[in-house]
Amino acid sequence: MDPLDILSNLNCVTPHFQPIFSADEHRIIGYEILGRFQYQSEWVSLGPFFHDEEIPDEYRIEVDNIVLQKAIEHILSEGQQDKYLFINRDAKLLTKSNGEEFIELLKSYVEQGLQLNKIVLEISESHFTDELERLVHLLLYYKTYGIKIAIDNVGEKIGQWNQFSTFSPDIFKVDLKHLRKEVGNQAYNDILFSLSILARKLGASLLFENIELDYQLHFAWKNGGRFYQGYYLHKPSPGLQDPYILKQKLKSKCQSFIQIEKKNLQSVYQFAERIQQELQEVVPKLKKQNEDPNDFLRQLGHHLSYMCFRLYICDENGFQKSHNLFKQKNEWIDQPKYLGKNWSWRSYFLENIIEMQNEQRGILSDSYIDIETGGTIRTFSFPLGNQDYLFIDISHDYLYEQDGFLL
């Protein structure tokens, strides 16, 4: 659409509202404001207009403000000022007037009932490049008014995550449109896991957007999403919705997700119990027959060959006391180069050692990508006594055959 059509027909510029649902109450807690233009009886997105840098900044700001003003007035007229308003802003345009134009527009509606602590300002992660320090200062300034900060498109530039700690965002938005092509990609899951850890440490919530299918909602629920948004739940519309429009549906979905997850967790628990019992039976016999740790591993490897591809022994401080026993083309080979290496730097290593010392039983790890093979595996750790610990790396192929064990 020609930008001149928009600028010469500003009365046709209007906001649409896309509901955002909460995971805990299964109700609408807010709306993202989206700019639309009425063109020949159809609603056309203003996204391309706002992202066209050839259009003078003042025109884009003007249209942005018209959308925001109409949205606020509609929210107030409907008596839904208790709902969060998610407002997208281009960081470069926001800093053009030192951010004052935006905050003054919001403050002009406070006497009419607008609550600034219900405003959520969305900034794309890609904007954290130019004039970063200036942008951070501006965001901190907005937070003094109670305005929440949401970072959009999180995950596109992981190297910038350390910048977020300087102003503690309130919400990370994760776009699930990538999930269709990344489904089954363990690296993608690991990035989201890292993001969830960062969010928890910063006191931020995860909002999953572009949910278009049932499995994406399940994915968002399973990966710690506090808020959900997408066409599967509700499309953007000119009006506001009943806050409880999907309460029963979301409650039902949540219950089904819980049952699926409990079933998977129970299966993994039973699997770990089977390994525990098998090792309790076979390890004492093999230890008596083989004083040398490498001989012991070779015997154990043949016994566990159906499920594992690597075995080794460490002491309680993570120093390796054996070779690696590694299965290659269905044959076990010794890898003496690993003798004496220390693994205490690995995440959860010492924590798991202490747990095994206290519980005197093995631990099955979460799934992760093995550095050497590139496959998704799990590790079962088992106390051998005398402050030695056995580590069994379970193969991707075996886990794949066990329903849900690669999740």
PDB file of N, CA and C in Angstrom, residues 172-176 188 192 206-211 216 219-221 223-230 233:
ATOM      1  N   PHE A 172       9.901 -11.693  28.503  1.00  0.00           N
ATOM      2  CA  PHE A 172      10.575 -12.105  27.274  1.00  0.00           C
ATOM      3  C   PHE A 172       9.527 -12.721  26.355  1.00  0.00           C
ATOM      4  N   LYS A 173       9.443 -12.216  25.132  1.00  0.00           N
ATOM      5  CA  LYS A 173       8.504 -12.770  24.162  1.00  0.00           C
ATOM      6  C   LYS A 173       9.246 -13.739  23.242  1.00  0.00           C
ATOM      7  N   VAL A 174       8.722 -14.963  23.158  1.00  0.00           N
ATOM      8  CA  VAL A 174       9.330 -16.006  22.331  1.00  0.00           C
ATOM      9  C   VAL A 174       8.394 -16.303  21.168  1.00  0.00           C
ATOM     10  N   ASP A 175       8.889 -16.135  19.963  1.00  0.00           N
ATOM     11  CA  ASP A 175       8.083 -16.337  18.756  1.00  0.00           C
ATOM     12  C   ASP A 175       8.124 -17.806  18.353  1.00  0.00           C
ATOM     13  N   LEU A 176       6.956 -18.450  18.366  1.00  0.00           N
ATOM     14  CA  LEU A 176       6.900 -19.882  18.068  1.00  0.00           C
ATOM     15  C   LEU A 176       6.745 -20.179  16.580  1.00  0.00           C
ATOM     16  N   TYR A 188      17.512 -26.074  19.679  1.00  0.00           N
ATOM     17  CA  TYR A 188      16.446 -25.077  19.862  1.00  0.00           C
ATOM     18  C   TYR A 188      15.848 -25.201  21.265  1.00  0.00           C
ATOM     19  N   LEU A 192      15.913 -22.410  24.491  1.00  0.00           N
ATOM     20  CA  LEU A 192      14.741 -22.006  25.265  1.00  0.00           C
ATOM     21  C   LEU A 192      14.927 -22.315  26.749  1.00  0.00           C
ATOM     22  N   LEU A 206       7.891 -15.480  30.738  1.00  0.00           N
ATOM     23  CA  LEU A 206       7.952 -15.832  29.326  1.00  0.00           C
ATOM     24  C   LEU A 206       6.570 -15.724  28.698  1.00  0.00           C
ATOM     25  N   LEU A 207       6.511 -15.038  27.559  1.00  0.00           N
ATOM     26  CA  LEU A 207       5.288 -14.937  26.779  1.00  0.00           C
ATOM     27  C   LEU A 207       5.553 -15.582  25.421  1.00  0.00           C
ATOM     28  N   PHE A 208       4.815 -16.645  25.108  1.00  0.00           N
ATOM     29  CA  PHE A 208       4.972 -17.318  23.823  1.00  0.00           C
ATOM     30  C   PHE A 208       3.915 -16.786  22.860  1.00  0.00           C
ATOM     31  N   GLU A 209       4.394 -16.263  21.717  1.00  0.00           N
ATOM     32  CA  GLU A 209       3.484 -15.687  20.733  1.00  0.00           C
ATOM     33  C   GLU A 209       3.472 -16.516  19.451  1.00  0.00           C
ATOM     34  N   ASN A 210       2.537 -16.168  18.560  1.00  0.00           N
ATOM     35  CA  ASN A 210       2.347 -16.896  17.302  1.00  0.00           C
ATOM     36  C   ASN A 210       2.035 -18.372  17.533  1.00  0.00           C
ATOM     37  N   ILE A 211       1.225 -18.637  18.552  1.00  0.00           N
ATOM     38  CA  ILE A 211       0.731 -19.998  18.772  1.00  0.00           C
ATOM     39  C   ILE A 211      -0.409 -20.237  17.783  1.00  0.00           C
ATOM     40  N   GLN A 216       1.905 -26.336  19.702  1.00  0.00           N
ATOM     41  CA  GLN A 216       2.671 -25.152  20.089  1.00  0.00           C
ATOM     42  C   GLN A 216       2.226 -24.640  21.465  1.00  0.00           C
ATOM     43  N   PHE A 219       3.812 -26.915  23.865  1.00  0.00           N
ATOM     44  CA  PHE A 219       5.229 -26.569  23.966  1.00  0.00           C
ATOM     45  C   PHE A 219       5.425 -25.357  24.877  1.00  0.00           C
ATOM     46  N   ALA A 220       4.570 -24.353  24.690  1.00  0.00           N
ATOM     47  CA  ALA A 220       4.669 -23.140  25.513  1.00  0.00           C
ATOM     48  C   ALA A 220       4.424 -23.467  26.985  1.00  0.00           C
ATOM     49  N   TRP A 221       3.421 -24.300  27.238  1.00  0.00           N
ATOM     50  CA  TRP A 221       3.108 -24.705  28.621  1.00  0.00           C
ATOM     51  C   TRP A 221       4.282 -25.462  29.236  1.00  0.00           C
ATOM     52  N   ASN A 223       7.394 -25.397  28.482  1.00  0.00           N
ATOM     53  CA  ASN A 223       8.642 -24.641  28.593  1.00  0.00           C
ATOM     54  C   ASN A 223       8.513 -23.383  29.447  1.00  0.00           C
ATOM     55  N   GLY A 224       7.562 -23.398  30.350  1.00  0.00           N
ATOM     56  CA  GLY A 224       7.498 -22.334  31.348  1.00  0.00           C
ATOM     57  C   GLY A 224       6.836 -21.058  30.914  1.00  0.00           C
ATOM     58  N   GLY A 225       5.985 -21.128  29.871  1.00  0.00           N
ATOM     59  CA  GLY A 225       5.294 -19.928  29.427  1.00  0.00           C
ATOM     60  C   GLY A 225       4.232 -19.480  30.415  1.00  0.00           C
ATOM     61  N   ARG A 226       4.329 -18.255  30.866  1.00  0.00           N
ATOM     62  CA  ARG A 226       3.314 -17.713  31.775  1.00  0.00           C
ATOM     63  C   ARG A 226       2.162 -17.078  30.995  1.00  0.00           C
ATOM     64  N   PHE A 227       2.491 -16.593  29.772  1.00  0.00           N
ATOM     65  CA  PHE A 227       1.480 -15.940  28.937  1.00  0.00           C
ATOM     66  C   PHE A 227       1.499 -16.546  27.535  1.00  0.00           C
ATOM     67  N   TYR A 228       0.300 -16.583  26.906  1.00  0.00           N
ATOM     68  CA  TYR A 228       0.155 -17.161  25.569  1.00  0.00           C
ATOM     69  C   TYR A 228      -0.553 -16.183  24.640  1.00  0.00           C
ATOM     70  N   GLN A 229      -0.165 -16.239  23.352  1.00  0.00           N
ATOM     71  CA  GLN A 229      -0.762 -15.345  22.369  1.00  0.00           C
ATOM     72  C   GLN A 229      -0.660 -16.006  20.997  1.00  0.00           C
ATOM     73  N   GLY A 230      -1.706 -15.887  20.191  1.00  0.00           N
ATOM     74  CA  GLY A 230      -1.634 -16.438  18.847  1.00  0.00           C
ATOM     75  C   GLY A 230      -3.000 -16.714  18.260  1.00  0.00           C
ATOM     76  N   LEU A 233      -5.493 -19.213  19.680  1.00  0.00           N
ATOM     77  CA  LEU A 233      -6.286 -18.772  20.830  1.00  0.00           C
ATOM     78  C   LEU A 233      -7.311 -17.717  20.409  1.00  0.00           C
TER      79      LEU A 233
END
